[in-house]
PDB file of C-alpha atoms in Angstrom:
ATOM      1  CA  UNK E   1      49.850  92.605  67.935  1.00 48.00           C
ATOM      2  CA  UNK E   2      52.409  93.711  70.481  1.00 50.00           C
ATOM      3  CA  UNK E   3      51.567  96.333  73.029  1.00 55.00           C
ATOM      4  CA  UNK E   4      53.681  98.441  75.386  1.00 56.00           C
ATOM      5  CA  UNK E   5      52.791  99.295  78.963  1.00 55.00           C
ATOM      6  CA  UNK E   6      54.700 101.645  81.252  1.00 57.00           C
ATOM      7  CA  UNK E   7      54.995 100.729  84.928  1.00 56.00           C
ATOM      8  CA  UNK E   8      55.602 103.631  87.288  1.00 52.00           C
ATOM      9  CA  UNK E   9      56.307 103.029  90.971  1.00 54.00           C
ATOM     10  CA  UNK E  10      57.369 104.965  94.059  1.00 47.00           C
ATOM     11  CA  UNK E  11      58.707 102.527  96.605  1.00 53.00           C
ATOM     12  CA  UNK E  12      61.247 103.027  99.366  1.00 53.00           C
ATOM     13  CA  UNK E  13      61.759 101.187 102.631  1.00 57.00           C
ATOM     14  CA  UNK E  14      60.557 102.500 105.978  1.00 58.00           C
ATOM     15  CA  UNK E  15      63.965 103.915 106.741  1.00 60.00           C
ATOM     16  CA  UNK E  16      63.769 106.102 103.667  1.00 68.00           C
ATOM     17  CA  UNK E  17      66.610 104.373 101.862  1.00 78.00           C
ATOM     18  CA  UNK E  18      66.858 103.536  98.178  1.00 82.00           C
ATOM     19  CA  UNK E  19      65.741 100.044  97.185  1.00 84.00           C
ATOM     20  CA  UNK E  20      66.600  97.757  94.325  1.00 86.00           C
ATOM     21  CA  UNK E  21      63.840  95.967  92.406  1.00 88.00           C
ATOM     22  CA  UNK E  22      64.114  93.119  89.927  1.00 91.00           C
ATOM     23  CA  UNK E  23      61.542  92.837  87.172  1.00 91.00           C
ATOM     24  CA  UNK E  24      60.412  89.478  85.800  1.00 91.00           C
ATOM     25  CA  UNK E  25      57.523  87.784  84.033  1.00 93.00           C
ATOM     26  CA  UNK E  26      55.327  85.050  85.483  1.00 94.00           C
ATOM     27  CA  UNK E  27      53.016  83.616  82.752  1.00 94.00           C
ATOM     28  CA  UNK E  28      49.658  81.947  83.323  1.00 95.00           C
ATOM     29  CA  UNK E  29      47.717  79.463  81.204  1.00 95.00           C
ATOM     30  CA  UNK E  30      45.895  80.779  78.121  1.00 96.00           C
ATOM     31  CA  UNK E  31      42.112  80.332  78.141  1.00 95.00           C
ATOM     32  CA  UNK E  32      39.596  79.924  75.336  1.00 93.00           C
ATOM     33  CA  UNK E  33      35.877  80.009  76.052  1.00 87.00           C
ATOM     34  CA  UNK E  34      34.498  80.560  72.549  1.00 81.00           C
ATOM     35  CA  UNK E  35      34.190  78.753  69.271  1.00 76.00           C
ATOM     36  CA  UNK E  36      35.280  80.665  66.178  1.00 67.00           C
ATOM     37  CA  UNK E  37      31.615  81.489  65.532  1.00 65.00           C
ATOM     38  CA  UNK E  38      31.295  83.181  68.930  1.00 67.00           C
ATOM     39  CA  UNK E  39      29.336  80.326  70.538  1.00 74.00           C
ATOM     40  CA  UNK E  40      30.419  79.728  74.127  1.00 77.00           C
ATOM     41  CA  UNK E  41      32.150  76.406  74.734  1.00 81.00           C
ATOM     42  CA  UNK E  42      30.538  74.098  77.330  1.00 81.00           C
ATOM     43  CA  UNK E  43      33.904  73.881  79.106  1.00 88.00           C
ATOM     44  CA  UNK E  44      36.687  76.470  78.642  1.00 90.00           C
ATOM     45  CA  UNK E  45      39.920  75.194  77.122  1.00 93.00           C
ATOM     46  CA  UNK E  46      43.320  75.770  78.738  1.00 95.00           C
ATOM     47  CA  UNK E  47      46.674  75.838  76.994  1.00 95.00           C
ATOM     48  CA  UNK E  48      50.179  76.229  78.329  1.00 95.00           C
ATOM     49  CA  UNK E  49      51.078  79.135  76.054  1.00 94.00           C
ATOM     50  CA  UNK E  50      53.138  82.019  77.380  1.00 94.00           C
ATOM     51  CA  UNK E  51      53.457  85.540  76.034  1.00 93.00           C
ATOM     52  CA  UNK E  52      56.848  86.918  75.137  1.00 93.00           C
ATOM     53  CA  UNK E  53      57.628  89.781  77.521  1.00 94.00           C
ATOM     54  CA  UNK E  54      60.586  92.141  77.390  1.00 93.00           C
ATOM     55  CA  UNK E  55      61.555  95.014  79.678  1.00 93.00           C
ATOM     56  CA  UNK E  56      63.446  98.245  79.211  1.00 92.00           C
ATOM     57  CA  UNK E  57      65.415  97.111  82.264  1.00 91.00           C
ATOM     58  CA  UNK E  58      65.199  94.147  84.616  1.00 91.00           C
ATOM     59  CA  UNK E  59      66.707  96.010  87.553  1.00 90.00           C
ATOM     60  CA  UNK E  60      65.873  99.429  88.873  1.00 88.00           C
ATOM     61  CA  UNK E  61      66.946 101.379  91.945  1.00 87.00           C
ATOM     62  CA  UNK E  62      64.353 103.706  93.434  1.00 85.00           C
ATOM     63  CA  UNK E  63      65.606 106.478  95.677  1.00 83.00           C
ATOM     64  CA  UNK E  64      63.575 107.491  98.710  1.00 79.00           C
ATOM     65  CA  UNK E  65      60.588 109.585  97.669  1.00 77.00           C
ATOM     66  CA  UNK E  66      61.311 109.078  93.973  1.00 80.00           C
ATOM     67  CA  UNK E  67      59.692 107.146  91.130  1.00 82.00           C
ATOM     68  CA  UNK E  68      61.049 104.923  88.407  1.00 84.00           C
ATOM     69  CA  UNK E  69      59.605 103.903  85.050  1.00 86.00           C
ATOM     70  CA  UNK E  70      59.920 100.509  83.393  1.00 88.00           C
ATOM     71  CA  UNK E  71      58.644  99.932  79.857  1.00 90.00           C
ATOM     72  CA  UNK E  72      57.145  96.516  79.182  1.00 92.00           C
ATOM     73  CA  UNK E  73      56.509  94.992  75.746  1.00 93.00           C
ATOM     74  CA  UNK E  74      54.087  92.068  75.630  1.00 94.00           C
ATOM     75  CA  UNK E  75      53.812  89.895  72.519  1.00 94.00           C
ATOM     76  CA  UNK E  76      50.945  87.347  72.257  1.00 94.00           C
ATOM     77  CA  UNK E  77      51.891  83.656  72.184  1.00 95.00           C
ATOM     78  CA  UNK E  78      52.809  82.586  68.661  1.00 93.00           C
ATOM     79  CA  UNK E  79      51.149  79.175  68.924  1.00 94.00           C
ATOM     80  CA  UNK E  80      47.653  80.567  69.566  1.00 93.00           C
ATOM     81  CA  UNK E  81      45.253  81.013  66.653  1.00 90.00           C
ATOM     82  CA  UNK E  82      43.889  84.526  66.207  1.00 89.00           C
ATOM     83  CA  UNK E  83      40.702  83.015  64.755  1.00 86.00           C
ATOM     84  CA  UNK E  84      39.986  81.211  68.040  1.00 88.00           C
ATOM     85  CA  UNK E  85      40.174  84.321  70.264  1.00 89.00           C
ATOM     86  CA  UNK E  86      42.392  82.905  73.000  1.00 93.00           C
ATOM     87  CA  UNK E  87      42.893  85.010  76.125  1.00 94.00           C
ATOM     88  CA  UNK E  88      46.520  85.125  77.304  1.00 95.00           C
ATOM     89  CA  UNK E  89      47.609  86.538  80.638  1.00 96.00           C
ATOM     90  CA  UNK E  90      50.201  86.598  83.381  1.00 95.00           C
ATOM     91  CA  UNK E  91      51.941  88.843  85.882  1.00 95.00           C
ATOM     92  CA  UNK E  92      54.767  91.334  85.883  1.00 93.00           C
ATOM     93  CA  UNK E  93      56.637  90.715  89.125  1.00 92.00           C
ATOM     94  CA  UNK E  94      58.432  93.595  90.850  1.00 90.00           C
ATOM     95  CA  UNK E  95      60.599  91.924  93.472  1.00 89.00           C
ATOM     96  CA  UNK E  96      62.661  93.802  96.074  1.00 86.00           C
ATOM     97  CA  UNK E  97      65.947  92.128  96.761  1.00 76.00           C
ATOM     98  CA  UNK E  98      69.672  92.056  96.473  1.00 61.00           C
ATOM     99  CA  UNK E  99      69.956  90.084  93.231  1.00 62.00           C
ATOM    100  CA  UNK E 100      67.975  88.694  90.320  1.00 58.00           C
ATOM    101  CA  UNK E 101      68.272  85.214  91.786  1.00 67.00           C
ATOM    102  CA  UNK E 102      66.529  86.057  95.042  1.00 66.00           C
ATOM    103  CA  UNK E 103      63.297  84.227  95.851  1.00 81.00           C
ATOM    104  CA  UNK E 104      60.043  86.094  95.345  1.00 84.00           C
ATOM    105  CA  UNK E 105      59.554  88.197  98.453  1.00 84.00           C
ATOM    106  CA  UNK E 106      56.221  88.509 100.311  1.00 85.00           C
ATOM    107  CA  UNK E 107      56.656  92.228  99.588  1.00 83.00           C
ATOM    108  CA  UNK E 108      56.838  91.654  95.830  1.00 88.00           C
ATOM    109  CA  UNK E 109      54.255  93.369  93.671  1.00 88.00           C
ATOM    110  CA  UNK E 110      52.408  91.313  91.039  1.00 92.00           C
ATOM    111  CA  UNK E 111      50.924  93.417  88.239  1.00 92.00           C
ATOM    112  CA  UNK E 112      48.419  91.388  86.179  1.00 94.00           C
ATOM    113  CA  UNK E 113      47.982  91.756  82.437  1.00 94.00           C
ATOM    114  CA  UNK E 114      45.489  90.215  80.048  1.00 93.00           C
ATOM    115  CA  UNK E 115      45.039  90.271  76.303  1.00 93.00           C
ATOM    116  CA  UNK E 116      43.162  88.482  73.547  1.00 92.00           C
ATOM    117  CA  UNK E 117      44.767  87.222  70.356  1.00 91.00           C
ATOM    118  CA  UNK E 118      42.562  88.158  67.443  1.00 88.00           C
ATOM    119  CA  UNK E 119      39.880  90.759  66.904  1.00 87.00           C
ATOM    120  CA  UNK E 120      36.674  90.904  68.929  1.00 85.00           C
ATOM    121  CA  UNK E 121      34.991  92.570  65.963  1.00 86.00           C
ATOM    122  CA  UNK E 122      35.140  89.213  64.189  1.00 85.00           C
ATOM    123  CA  UNK E 123      32.965  87.498  66.781  1.00 86.00           C
ATOM    124  CA  UNK E 124      29.423  86.673  65.708  1.00 87.00           C
ATOM    125  CA  UNK E 125      26.879  87.496  68.385  1.00 91.00           C
ATOM    126  CA  UNK E 126      23.703  86.225  66.703  1.00 92.00           C
ATOM    127  CA  UNK E 127      23.225  82.482  66.271  1.00 87.00           C
ATOM    128  CA  UNK E 128      22.081  81.749  62.724  1.00 88.00           C
ATOM    129  CA  UNK E 129      21.284  78.136  61.809  1.00 82.00           C
ATOM    130  CA  UNK E 130      18.494  76.357  59.954  1.00 77.00           C
ATOM    131  CA  UNK E 131      16.477  76.438  63.183  1.00 88.00           C
ATOM    132  CA  UNK E 132      17.275  79.892  64.604  1.00 93.00           C
ATOM    133  CA  UNK E 133      16.223  82.639  64.411  1.00 97.00           C
ATOM    134  CA  UNK E 134      12.613  81.716  63.661  1.00 97.00           C
ATOM    135  CA  UNK E 135       8.999  82.790  63.647  1.00 98.00           C
ATOM    136  CA  UNK E 136       6.607  80.609  65.642  1.00 97.00           C
ATOM    137  CA  UNK E 137       2.825  80.767  65.529  1.00 97.00           C
ATOM    138  CA  UNK E 138       1.475  80.386  69.102  1.00 96.00           C
ATOM    139  CA  UNK E 139      -1.920  79.229  67.812  1.00 95.00           C
ATOM    140  CA  UNK E 140      -0.565  76.045  66.206  1.00 95.00           C
ATOM    141  CA  UNK E 141       3.217  76.059  66.989  1.00 95.00           C
ATOM    142  CA  UNK E 142       4.095  76.221  63.287  1.00 95.00           C
ATOM    143  CA  UNK E 143       7.644  77.531  62.796  1.00 96.00           C
ATOM    144  CA  UNK E 144       9.401  79.017  59.791  1.00 96.00           C
ATOM    145  CA  UNK E 145      13.053  80.008  59.553  1.00 95.00           C
ATOM    146  CA  UNK E 146      14.360  79.254  56.059  1.00 93.00           C
ATOM    147  CA  UNK E 147      14.257  81.802  53.197  1.00 91.00           C
ATOM    148  CA  UNK E 148      11.965  79.646  51.031  1.00 93.00           C
ATOM    149  CA  UNK E 149       9.333  79.199  53.747  1.00 95.00           C
ATOM    150  CA  UNK E 150       6.346  81.465  54.247  1.00 96.00           C
ATOM    151  CA  UNK E 151       3.287  81.891  56.430  1.00 97.00           C
ATOM    152  CA  UNK E 152       0.100  83.938  56.564  1.00 97.00           C
ATOM    153  CA  UNK E 153      -1.282  85.352  59.807  1.00 97.00           C
ATOM    154  CA  UNK E 154      -4.792  86.594  60.586  1.00 96.00           C
ATOM    155  CA  UNK E 155      -3.962  88.104  64.024  1.00 95.00           C
ATOM    156  CA  UNK E 156      -7.184  86.577  65.422  1.00 94.00           C
ATOM    157  CA  UNK E 157      -6.971  83.932  68.167  1.00 94.00           C
ATOM    158  CA  UNK E 158      -3.211  84.298  68.643  1.00 95.00           C
ATOM    159  CA  UNK E 159      -2.558  83.715  64.935  1.00 97.00           C
ATOM    160  CA  UNK E 160       0.539  85.908  64.654  1.00 97.00           C
ATOM    161  CA  UNK E 161       4.333  85.400  64.543  1.00 97.00           C
ATOM    162  CA  UNK E 162       6.587  85.274  67.584  1.00 98.00           C
ATOM    163  CA  UNK E 163      10.251  85.979  66.890  1.00 98.00           C
ATOM    164  CA  UNK E 164      12.755  83.723  68.660  1.00 97.00           C
ATOM    165  CA  UNK E 165      16.529  84.134  68.586  1.00 96.00           C
ATOM    166  CA  UNK E 166      19.714  83.434  70.540  1.00 93.00           C
ATOM    167  CA  UNK E 167      22.486  85.865  71.438  1.00 93.00           C
ATOM    168  CA  UNK E 168      25.781  83.990  71.754  1.00 88.00           C
ATOM    169  CA  UNK E 169      27.937  86.931  72.826  1.00 88.00           C
ATOM    170  CA  UNK E 170      26.852  90.114  74.672  1.00 92.00           C
ATOM    171  CA  UNK E 171      25.804  92.911  72.358  1.00 95.00           C
ATOM    172  CA  UNK E 172      25.173  96.617  72.707  1.00 96.00           C
ATOM    173  CA  UNK E 173      22.096  96.651  70.473  1.00 97.00           C
ATOM    174  CA  UNK E 174      19.499  94.292  69.017  1.00 97.00           C
ATOM    175  CA  UNK E 175      16.529  95.311  66.889  1.00 97.00           C
ATOM    176  CA  UNK E 176      14.129  93.748  64.394  1.00 97.00           C
ATOM    177  CA  UNK E 177      13.524  96.034  61.411  1.00 97.00           C
ATOM    178  CA  UNK E 178      10.389  95.523  59.333  1.00 97.00           C
ATOM    179  CA  UNK E 179      10.488  95.909  55.537  1.00 97.00           C
ATOM    180  CA  UNK E 180       7.819  95.944  52.861  1.00 97.00           C
ATOM    181  CA  UNK E 181       8.462  92.822  50.765  1.00 97.00           C
ATOM    182  CA  UNK E 182       7.558  94.595  47.510  1.00 96.00           C
ATOM    183  CA  UNK E 183       9.375  97.924  47.843  1.00 97.00           C
ATOM    184  CA  UNK E 184      12.095  96.769  50.302  1.00 97.00           C
ATOM    185  CA  UNK E 185      11.430  99.978  52.216  1.00 96.00           C
ATOM    186  CA  UNK E 186      11.976  99.915  55.970  1.00 96.00           C
ATOM    187  CA  UNK E 187       8.709 100.694  57.728  1.00 96.00           C
ATOM    188  CA  UNK E 188       9.733 100.554  61.371  1.00 96.00           C
ATOM    189  CA  UNK E 189      10.502  98.022  64.089  1.00 97.00           C
ATOM    190  CA  UNK E 190       8.708  95.142  65.734  1.00 97.00           C
ATOM    191  CA  UNK E 191       7.500  96.652  69.038  1.00 96.00           C
ATOM    192  CA  UNK E 192       9.712  95.575  71.917  1.00 95.00           C
ATOM    193  CA  UNK E 193      12.498  94.363  69.651  1.00 96.00           C
ATOM    194  CA  UNK E 194      14.895  97.246  70.267  1.00 95.00           C
ATOM    195  CA  UNK E 195      17.082  96.079  73.159  1.00 96.00           C
ATOM    196  CA  UNK E 196      20.278  97.590  74.543  1.00 96.00           C
ATOM    197  CA  UNK E 197      23.135  95.840  76.347  1.00 96.00           C
ATOM    198  CA  UNK E 198      21.808  92.321  75.836  1.00 95.00           C
ATOM    199  CA  UNK E 199      23.630  89.479  77.572  1.00 92.00           C
ATOM    200  CA  UNK E 200      24.216  86.117  75.947  1.00 88.00           C
ATOM    201  CA  UNK E 201      21.675  83.319  76.193  1.00 88.00           C
ATOM    202  CA  UNK E 202      22.737  80.323  78.234  1.00 78.00           C
ATOM    203  CA  UNK E 203      21.667  76.710  77.885  1.00 67.00           C
ATOM    204  CA  UNK E 204      19.235  76.469  80.799  1.00 69.00           C
ATOM    205  CA  UNK E 205      16.629  79.043  81.853  1.00 71.00           C
ATOM    206  CA  UNK E 206      17.551  81.661  79.260  1.00 74.00           C
ATOM    207  CA  UNK E 207      17.835  79.703  76.040  1.00 87.00           C
ATOM    208  CA  UNK E 208      16.189  82.179  73.629  1.00 92.00           C
ATOM    209  CA  UNK E 209      14.884  85.729  73.419  1.00 95.00           C
ATOM    210  CA  UNK E 210      11.239  86.017  72.422  1.00 96.00           C
ATOM    211  CA  UNK E 211       9.421  89.007  70.867  1.00 97.00           C
ATOM    212  CA  UNK E 212       5.733  88.838  69.926  1.00 97.00           C
ATOM    213  CA  UNK E 213       4.597  90.510  66.693  1.00 97.00           C
ATOM    214  CA  UNK E 214       0.789  90.801  66.842  1.00 95.00           C
ATOM    215  CA  UNK E 215       0.426  92.900  63.693  1.00 94.00           C
ATOM    216  CA  UNK E 216       1.769  96.184  65.044  1.00 96.00           C
ATOM    217  CA  UNK E 217       4.670  98.422  64.128  1.00 95.00           C
ATOM    218  CA  UNK E 218       6.678 101.065  65.996  1.00 96.00           C
ATOM    219  CA  UNK E 219       8.295 103.913  64.108  1.00 92.00           C
ATOM    220  CA  UNK E 220      12.100 104.065  64.089  1.00 86.00           C
ATOM    221  CA  UNK E 221      12.165 107.806  64.843  1.00 85.00           C
ATOM    222  CA  UNK E 222      12.339 109.520  68.224  1.00 82.00           C
ATOM    223  CA  UNK E 223       8.530 109.548  68.559  1.00 87.00           C
ATOM    224  CA  UNK E 224       8.330 105.731  68.477  1.00 88.00           C
ATOM    225  CA  UNK E 225       4.695 105.801  67.372  1.00 93.00           C
ATOM    226  CA  UNK E 226       2.911 102.444  67.428  1.00 94.00           C
ATOM    227  CA  UNK E 227       0.381 101.558  64.726  1.00 95.00           C
ATOM    228  CA  UNK E 228      -1.268  98.538  63.101  1.00 95.00           C
ATOM    229  CA  UNK E 229       0.645  97.178  60.156  1.00 94.00           C
ATOM    230  CA  UNK E 230      -1.506  97.061  56.984  1.00 95.00           C
ATOM    231  CA  UNK E 231      -2.314  93.715  55.448  1.00 96.00           C
ATOM    232  CA  UNK E 232       0.446  92.729  53.045  1.00 97.00           C
ATOM    233  CA  UNK E 233       3.758  90.926  52.703  1.00 97.00           C
ATOM    234  CA  UNK E 234       6.749  91.733  54.862  1.00 98.00           C
ATOM    235  CA  UNK E 235      10.142  90.497  55.986  1.00 97.00           C
ATOM    236  CA  UNK E 236      12.294  91.307  58.987  1.00 98.00           C
ATOM    237  CA  UNK E 237      15.975  92.008  59.372  1.00 97.00           C
ATOM    238  CA  UNK E 238      17.059  90.956  62.839  1.00 98.00           C
ATOM    239  CA  UNK E 239      20.164  93.009  63.671  1.00 97.00           C
ATOM    240  CA  UNK E 240      22.692  92.343  66.457  1.00 97.00           C
ATOM    241  CA  UNK E 241      25.650  94.701  66.812  1.00 97.00           C
ATOM    242  CA  UNK E 242      29.050  93.009  67.002  1.00 94.00           C
ATOM    243  CA  UNK E 243      31.679  94.112  69.587  1.00 92.00           C
ATOM    244  CA  UNK E 244      32.902  97.684  69.101  1.00 93.00           C
ATOM    245  CA  UNK E 245      30.505  98.140  66.185  1.00 94.00           C
ATOM    246  CA  UNK E 246      28.892 101.457  65.319  1.00 95.00           C
ATOM    247  CA  UNK E 247      25.057 101.433  65.527  1.00 94.00           C
ATOM    248  CA  UNK E 248      24.724 103.500  62.342  1.00 93.00           C
ATOM    249  CA  UNK E 249      26.921 101.132  60.306  1.00 95.00           C
ATOM    250  CA  UNK E 250      25.019  98.104  58.985  1.00 94.00           C
ATOM    251  CA  UNK E 251      28.228  96.225  58.164  1.00 95.00           C
ATOM    252  CA  UNK E 252      28.964  96.046  61.908  1.00 95.00           C
ATOM    253  CA  UNK E 253      25.873  93.918  62.585  1.00 96.00           C
ATOM    254  CA  UNK E 254      25.106  90.241  62.416  1.00 95.00           C
ATOM    255  CA  UNK E 255      21.960  90.147  60.270  1.00 97.00           C
ATOM    256  CA  UNK E 256      19.269  87.518  59.798  1.00 97.00           C
ATOM    257  CA  UNK E 257      16.709  88.132  57.057  1.00 97.00           C
ATOM    258  CA  UNK E 258      13.463  86.376  57.832  1.00 97.00           C
ATOM    259  CA  UNK E 259      11.231  84.492  55.429  1.00 97.00           C
ATOM    260  CA  UNK E 260       8.523  86.604  53.829  1.00 97.00           C
ATOM    261  CA  UNK E 261       5.323  86.595  55.861  1.00 97.00           C
ATOM    262  CA  UNK E 262       1.824  87.862  55.088  1.00 97.00           C
ATOM    263  CA  UNK E 263      -0.735  89.550  57.303  1.00 97.00           C
ATOM    264  CA  UNK E 264      -4.369  89.073  56.226  1.00 96.00           C
ATOM    265  CA  UNK E 265      -6.839  89.877  58.962  1.00 92.00           C
ATOM    266  CA  UNK E 266     -10.046  87.872  59.377  1.00 82.00           C
ATOM    267  CA  UNK E 267     -12.328  90.756  58.479  1.00 76.00           C
ATOM    268  CA  UNK E 268     -10.380  91.235  55.253  1.00 57.00           C
ATOM    269  CA  UNK E 269     -10.610  87.635  54.051  1.00 52.00           C
TER     270      UNK E 269
END
């Protein structure tokens, strides 16, 4: 989409005389650092794609002690795909001089602009593949991630699930909601799973986020009461809020529904 930006300046020379300014556009290379899925590219891509920029005037005279307004309309490059979320940018150059053909003066003002073609709301922040997110059992390293898989945990001797997941784009909110597998009623959250302002995982020291689930539950209300989860069958909805999403609106989240898991403590076997 196009957008308009007013430029307002108050410039006069030291002698207090009126000055003429010539307005022009200096584009810069477009940059893409994300795949369409939101996954960061190993190396950003560059493209020689310039925005279309028009001005309400390309020459303005500013009297001493006065201001002048120039309206600028910036249109994203036509050859960039909105689905790929390219960032386009450049400078509006305000050049003092006697004519439009004058060289750029050291006193020229460069006003940067930056935009993204596409909609950030479309970016997926939670990586969902056959391998991630997952539950891993620290007692035997068994992992489950697919809907048709299942596991039973006794809680004893580290026999419980650990949730692992990757965030590919920064998010305002992540939480893992626990549901009864029979009634589909939300019971609460995995303790420690509610995280705010979470940065993306990189490929080195911060490859995944990990949350242990040793058979406990925290209430989703303001009291945040922690209790043992009864033996039974459950599933988790891992929720990651997409850019500009509303926390109360489920459609604004990336959601992973876990396989159904069972808790059956040793003393109840």
